[in-house]
Short mmCIF file of C-alpha atoms in Angstrom, two decimals:
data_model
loop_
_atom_site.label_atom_id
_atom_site.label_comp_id
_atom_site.label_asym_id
_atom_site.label_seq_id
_atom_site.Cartn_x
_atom_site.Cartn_y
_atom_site.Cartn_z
CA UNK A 1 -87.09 -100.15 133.75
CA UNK A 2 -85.65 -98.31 136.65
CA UNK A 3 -87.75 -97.30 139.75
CA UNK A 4 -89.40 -93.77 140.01
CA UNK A 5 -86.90 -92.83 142.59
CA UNK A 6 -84.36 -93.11 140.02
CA UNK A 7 -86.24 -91.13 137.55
CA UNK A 8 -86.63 -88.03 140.13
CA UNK A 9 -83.36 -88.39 140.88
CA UNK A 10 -82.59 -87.58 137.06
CA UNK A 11 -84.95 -85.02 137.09
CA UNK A 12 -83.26 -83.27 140.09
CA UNK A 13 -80.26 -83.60 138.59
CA UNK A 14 -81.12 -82.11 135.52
CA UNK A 15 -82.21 -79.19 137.18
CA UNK A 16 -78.86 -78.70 138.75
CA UNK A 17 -76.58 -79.32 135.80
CA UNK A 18 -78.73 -76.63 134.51
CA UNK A 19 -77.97 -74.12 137.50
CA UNK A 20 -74.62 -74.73 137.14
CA UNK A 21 -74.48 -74.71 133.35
CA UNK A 22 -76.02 -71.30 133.33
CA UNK A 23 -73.52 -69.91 135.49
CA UNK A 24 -70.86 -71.10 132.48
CA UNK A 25 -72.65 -69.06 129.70
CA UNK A 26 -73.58 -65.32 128.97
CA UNK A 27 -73.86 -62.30 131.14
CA UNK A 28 -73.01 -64.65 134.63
CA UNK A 29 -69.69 -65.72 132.98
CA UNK A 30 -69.11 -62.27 131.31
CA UNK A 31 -69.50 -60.29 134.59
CA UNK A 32 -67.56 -62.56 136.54
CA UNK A 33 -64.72 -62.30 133.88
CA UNK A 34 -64.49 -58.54 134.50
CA UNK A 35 -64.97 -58.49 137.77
CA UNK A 36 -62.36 -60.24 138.36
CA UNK A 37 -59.95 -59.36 135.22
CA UNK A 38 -59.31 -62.22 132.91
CA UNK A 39 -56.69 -61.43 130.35
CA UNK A 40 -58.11 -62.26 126.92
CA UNK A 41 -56.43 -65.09 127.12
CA UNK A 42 -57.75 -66.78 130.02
CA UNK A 43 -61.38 -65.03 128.76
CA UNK A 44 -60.82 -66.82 125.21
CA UNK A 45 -59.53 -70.23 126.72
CA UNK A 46 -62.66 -70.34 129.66
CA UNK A 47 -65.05 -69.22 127.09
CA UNK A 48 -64.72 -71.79 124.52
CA UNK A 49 -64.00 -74.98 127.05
CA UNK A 50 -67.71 -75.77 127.37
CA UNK A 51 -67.17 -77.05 123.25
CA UNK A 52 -63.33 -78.16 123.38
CA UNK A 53 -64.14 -80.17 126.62
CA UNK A 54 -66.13 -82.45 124.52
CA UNK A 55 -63.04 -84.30 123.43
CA UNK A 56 -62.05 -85.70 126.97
CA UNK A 57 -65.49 -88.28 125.98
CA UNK A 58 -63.19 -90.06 124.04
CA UNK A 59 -61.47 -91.18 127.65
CA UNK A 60 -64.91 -92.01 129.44
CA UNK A 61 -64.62 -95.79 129.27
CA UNK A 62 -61.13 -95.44 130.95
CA UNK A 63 -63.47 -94.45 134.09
CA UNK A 64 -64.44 -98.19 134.25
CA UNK A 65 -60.97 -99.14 135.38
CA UNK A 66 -61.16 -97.04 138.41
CA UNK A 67 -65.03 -96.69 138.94
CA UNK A 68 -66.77 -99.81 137.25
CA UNK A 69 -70.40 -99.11 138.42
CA UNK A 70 -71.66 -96.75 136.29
CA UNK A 71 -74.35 -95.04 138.69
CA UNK A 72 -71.49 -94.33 140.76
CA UNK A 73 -69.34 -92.63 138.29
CA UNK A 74 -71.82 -90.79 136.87
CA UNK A 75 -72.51 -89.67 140.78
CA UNK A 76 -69.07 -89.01 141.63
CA UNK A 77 -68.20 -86.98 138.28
CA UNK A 78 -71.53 -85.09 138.51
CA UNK A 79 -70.55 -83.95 141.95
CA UNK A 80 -67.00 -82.86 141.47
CA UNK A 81 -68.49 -80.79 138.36
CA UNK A 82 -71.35 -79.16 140.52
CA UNK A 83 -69.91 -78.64 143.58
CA UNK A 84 -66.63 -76.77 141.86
CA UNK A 85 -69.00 -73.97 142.21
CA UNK A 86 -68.98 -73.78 145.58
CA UNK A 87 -65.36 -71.22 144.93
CA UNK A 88 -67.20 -69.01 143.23
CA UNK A 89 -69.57 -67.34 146.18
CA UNK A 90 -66.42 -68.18 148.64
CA UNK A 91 -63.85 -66.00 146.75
CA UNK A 92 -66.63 -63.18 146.68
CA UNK A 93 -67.19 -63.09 150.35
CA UNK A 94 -64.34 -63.47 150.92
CA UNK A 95 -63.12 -60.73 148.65
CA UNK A 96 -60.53 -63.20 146.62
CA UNK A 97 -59.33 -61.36 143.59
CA UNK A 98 -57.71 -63.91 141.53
CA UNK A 99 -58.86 -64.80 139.02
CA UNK A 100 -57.43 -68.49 138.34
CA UNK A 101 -59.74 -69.71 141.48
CA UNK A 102 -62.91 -68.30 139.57
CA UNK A 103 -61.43 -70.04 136.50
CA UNK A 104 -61.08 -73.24 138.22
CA UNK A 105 -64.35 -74.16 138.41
CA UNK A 106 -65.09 -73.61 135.04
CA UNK A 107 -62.53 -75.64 133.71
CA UNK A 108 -63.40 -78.87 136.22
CA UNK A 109 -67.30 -78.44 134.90
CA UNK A 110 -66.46 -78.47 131.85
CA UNK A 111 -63.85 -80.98 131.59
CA UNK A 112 -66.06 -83.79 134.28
CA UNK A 113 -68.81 -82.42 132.49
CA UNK A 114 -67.80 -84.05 129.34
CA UNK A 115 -66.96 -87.52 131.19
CA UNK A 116 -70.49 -87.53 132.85
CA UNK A 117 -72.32 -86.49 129.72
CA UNK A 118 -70.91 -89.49 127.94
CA UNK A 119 -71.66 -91.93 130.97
CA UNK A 120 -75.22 -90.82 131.53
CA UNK A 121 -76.58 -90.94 127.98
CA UNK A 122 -75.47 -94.48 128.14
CA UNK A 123 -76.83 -95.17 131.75
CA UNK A 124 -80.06 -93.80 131.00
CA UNK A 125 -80.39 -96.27 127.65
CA UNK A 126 -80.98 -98.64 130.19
CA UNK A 127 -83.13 -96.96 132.86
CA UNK A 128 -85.96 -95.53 130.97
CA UNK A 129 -87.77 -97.77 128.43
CA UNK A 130 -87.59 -96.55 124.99
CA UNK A 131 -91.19 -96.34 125.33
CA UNK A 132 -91.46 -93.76 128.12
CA UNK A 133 -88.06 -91.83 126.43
CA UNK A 134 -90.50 -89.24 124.92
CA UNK A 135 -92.77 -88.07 127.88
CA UNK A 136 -89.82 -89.01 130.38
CA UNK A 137 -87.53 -86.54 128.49
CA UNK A 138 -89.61 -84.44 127.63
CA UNK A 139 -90.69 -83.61 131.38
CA UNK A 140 -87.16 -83.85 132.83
CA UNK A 141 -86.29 -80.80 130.14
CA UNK A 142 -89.43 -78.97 131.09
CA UNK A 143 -88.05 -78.77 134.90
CA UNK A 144 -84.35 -78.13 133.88
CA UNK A 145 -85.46 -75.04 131.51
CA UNK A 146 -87.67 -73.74 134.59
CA UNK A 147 -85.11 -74.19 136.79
CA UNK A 148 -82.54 -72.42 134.25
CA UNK A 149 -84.81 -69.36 134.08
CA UNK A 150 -85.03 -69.44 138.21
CA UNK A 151 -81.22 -69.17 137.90
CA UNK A 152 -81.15 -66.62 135.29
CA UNK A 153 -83.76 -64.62 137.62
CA UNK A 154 -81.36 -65.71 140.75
CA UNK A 155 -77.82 -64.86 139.39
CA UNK A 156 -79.09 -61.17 137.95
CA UNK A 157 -80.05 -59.75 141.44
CA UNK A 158 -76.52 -61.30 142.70
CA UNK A 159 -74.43 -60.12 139.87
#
């Protein structure tokens, strides 16, 4: 069993994937997309990567070779993904109109996205005991949908 450092850590995590998952899905992605003029092919392709990514798991345990702690991969990964965000408010203030650099982060979250999701399921086999799984889970999902409905609230009066 893991200590409870490691176990808020996972719950603060969880609340960030979910930040930056929301900004992937519905009106957030939509209005970005016209804002800044995706063809309907770039539209369909960003759109649909969230499910299509799902096939780079199959290339997760490749990630051993080059990181072979899994804490750390699952760190490193989870950062790229969240922190490809970062373009997103840049290129506004900045008043960047292209729209390939507010596609680019949606293609590295979704792509690292897939390699961490496949690494942390495993990791966390082996952190929480399959007899705290239930309450564990069930309270790390109760702060990740609050903090997805903070976002919702958040990106609404920015968009």
């Amino acid at each position: 069993m893991a200590d409870n450092r490691t176990l808020k850590l996972s719950v603060a995590e969880g609340a960030i994937y979910t930040l930056a998952f929301n900004a992937t899905q519905g009106f957030v992605y939509s209005t970005l997309a016209m804002y800044y003029n995706f063809d309907p092919v770039l539209l369909s392709v960003v759109a649909v990567l969230p499910s299509t990514a799902q096939i780079i798991q199959f290339f997760a345990p490749l990630v051993y070779r080059f990181i072979p702690s899994k804490h750390k991969a699952i760190y490193w990964f989870a950062f790229i993904a969240r922190t490809s965000f970062i373009l997103i408010p840049i290129a506004m203030l900045l008043n960047l109109k292209n729209k390939f650099i507010i596609a680019i982060p949606f293609f590295i979250f979704s792509i690292v996205n897939s390699i961490v999701g496949s690494l942390w399921t495993s990791a966390m086999k082996n952190i929480v005991s399959e007899e705290q799984r239930s309450s564990y889970f069930g309270y790390r999902n109760t702060i990740s949908t609050f903090a997805g409905l903070i976002a919702w609230v958040f990106y609404s009066i920015i968009l």
